């Protein structure tokens, strides 16, 4: 967070009750983390795990990714990862099409 220039004072953090499965435990504990970066207005809500500490960690990581993507655009780590995955998928698709077109059809002779 320090590398992006995000300070703890710029974050508004609140804890709310999670939804979904879990029954009484979920209804009683506030493990969902709601994080807002005040200067940019970006918001993140995280309820991946059952523990509040892990959710705080995941929320901060997600907020950092969002802010980095906003600041650096195409140069962000997430954008690079997505671009690499698209390139790999395109390469696989191209290879499969070439394979399909280069195979010669099987010629069968029928006896009558």
Coordinates of C-alpha atoms in Angstrom, one line a residue:
X1 CA 0.0 0.0 0.0
X2 CA 2.9 2.3 0.7
X3 CA 4.3 1.9 -2.8
X4 CA 1.0 3.2 -4.2
X5 CA 0.9 6.1 -1.8
X6 CA -2.1 4.8 0.1
X7 CA -2.1 5.9 3.8
X8 CA -4.2 4.3 6.6
X9 CA -5.7 7.7 7.3
X10 CA -7.2 7.7 3.8
X11 CA -9.2 4.5 4.4
X12 CA -12.6 4.2 6.0
X13 CA -13.1 0.7 7.3
X14 CA -16.3 -0.8 8.7
X15 CA -17.4 -4.3 9.6
X16 CA -20.8 -5.6 8.7
X17 CA -22.5 -9.0 9.0
X18 CA -21.9 -11.4 6.2
X19 CA -24.6 -13.0 4.2
X20 CA -25.0 -16.5 2.8
X21 CA -24.4 -19.9 4.4
X22 CA -23.4 -20.3 8.0
X23 CA -26.6 -20.0 9.9
X24 CA -26.5 -18.5 13.4
X25 CA -22.8 -17.9 13.4
X26 CA -23.0 -15.7 10.3
X27 CA -25.9 -13.8 11.8
X28 CA -24.1 -13.0 15.0
X29 CA -20.6 -12.0 13.9
X30 CA -19.4 -9.1 11.8
X31 CA -16.8 -10.6 9.6
X32 CA -17.5 -8.8 6.3
X33 CA -15.1 -5.9 5.7
X34 CA -16.3 -2.8 3.9
X35 CA -13.3 -0.6 2.9
X36 CA -13.5 2.8 1.2
X37 CA -10.6 4.9 -0.1
X38 CA -11.6 8.4 0.6
X39 CA -9.6 10.4 -2.0
X40 CA -10.7 8.3 -4.9
X41 CA -14.1 7.1 -3.6
X42 CA -13.3 3.4 -4.5
X43 CA -15.1 0.8 -2.4
X44 CA -14.4 -2.8 -1.7
X45 CA -16.5 -5.3 0.2
X46 CA -14.9 -8.7 1.2
X47 CA -16.5 -11.7 2.8
X48 CA -14.4 -14.5 1.4
X49 CA -13.4 -16.1 4.7
X50 CA -14.8 -16.7 8.1
X51 CA -12.3 -14.6 9.9
X52 CA -12.3 -10.8 10.1
X53 CA -8.5 -10.6 9.9
X54 CA -8.3 -12.5 6.6
X55 CA -11.1 -10.5 5.1
X56 CA -9.3 -7.3 6.1
X57 CA -6.2 -8.5 4.3
X58 CA -8.1 -9.6 1.2
X59 CA -10.1 -6.3 1.1
X60 CA -6.8 -4.2 1.3
X61 CA -5.3 -6.3 -1.5
X62 CA -8.3 -5.9 -3.7
X63 CA -8.4 -2.2 -3.1
X64 CA -4.7 -1.9 -3.9
X65 CA -5.3 -3.8 -7.2
X66 CA -8.2 -1.5 -8.1
X67 CA -6.2 1.7 -7.4
X68 CA -3.1 0.4 -9.2
X69 CA -5.3 -0.4 -12.3
X70 CA -6.8 3.1 -12.2
X71 CA -3.4 4.8 -11.8
X72 CA -1.3 2.8 -14.2
X73 CA -4.0 1.5 -16.6
X74 CA -2.3 -0.9 -19.2
X75 CA 0.9 -1.1 -17.1
X76 CA -0.7 -2.6 -14.0
X77 CA 0.1 -6.1 -12.9
X78 CA -3.5 -7.2 -13.3
X79 CA -3.8 -5.9 -16.8
X80 CA -0.5 -7.6 -17.7
X81 CA -1.8 -10.9 -16.3
X82 CA -5.1 -10.7 -18.2
X83 CA -3.3 -9.8 -21.4
X84 CA -0.9 -12.8 -21.1
X85 CA -3.9 -15.1 -20.5
X86 CA -5.7 -13.8 -23.6
X87 CA -2.6 -14.2 -25.7
X88 CA -2.2 -17.8 -24.5
X89 CA -5.8 -18.6 -25.2
X90 CA -5.6 -17.1 -28.7
X91 CA -2.5 -19.2 -29.4
X92 CA -4.2 -22.4 -28.2
X93 CA -7.2 -21.6 -30.4
X94 CA -5.1 -20.9 -33.4
X95 CA -3.2 -24.1 -32.9
X96 CA -6.4 -26.1 -32.7
X97 CA -7.8 -24.6 -35.8
X98 CA -4.6 -25.3 -37.8
X99 CA -4.6 -28.9 -36.5
X100 CA -8.2 -29.3 -37.7
X101 CA -7.6 -27.9 -41.1
X102 CA -4.3 -29.8 -41.8
X103 CA -5.8 -33.2 -41.1
X104 CA -6.8 -34.9 -44.3
X105 CA -10.2 -36.5 -44.4
X106 CA -10.3 -40.2 -44.2
X107 CA -11.2 -41.8 -47.6
X108 CA -13.4 -44.8 -47.5
X109 CA -14.1 -47.2 -50.4
X110 CA -17.5 -48.9 -50.5
X111 CA -18.0 -52.3 -52.0
X112 CA -21.2 -52.7 -54.0

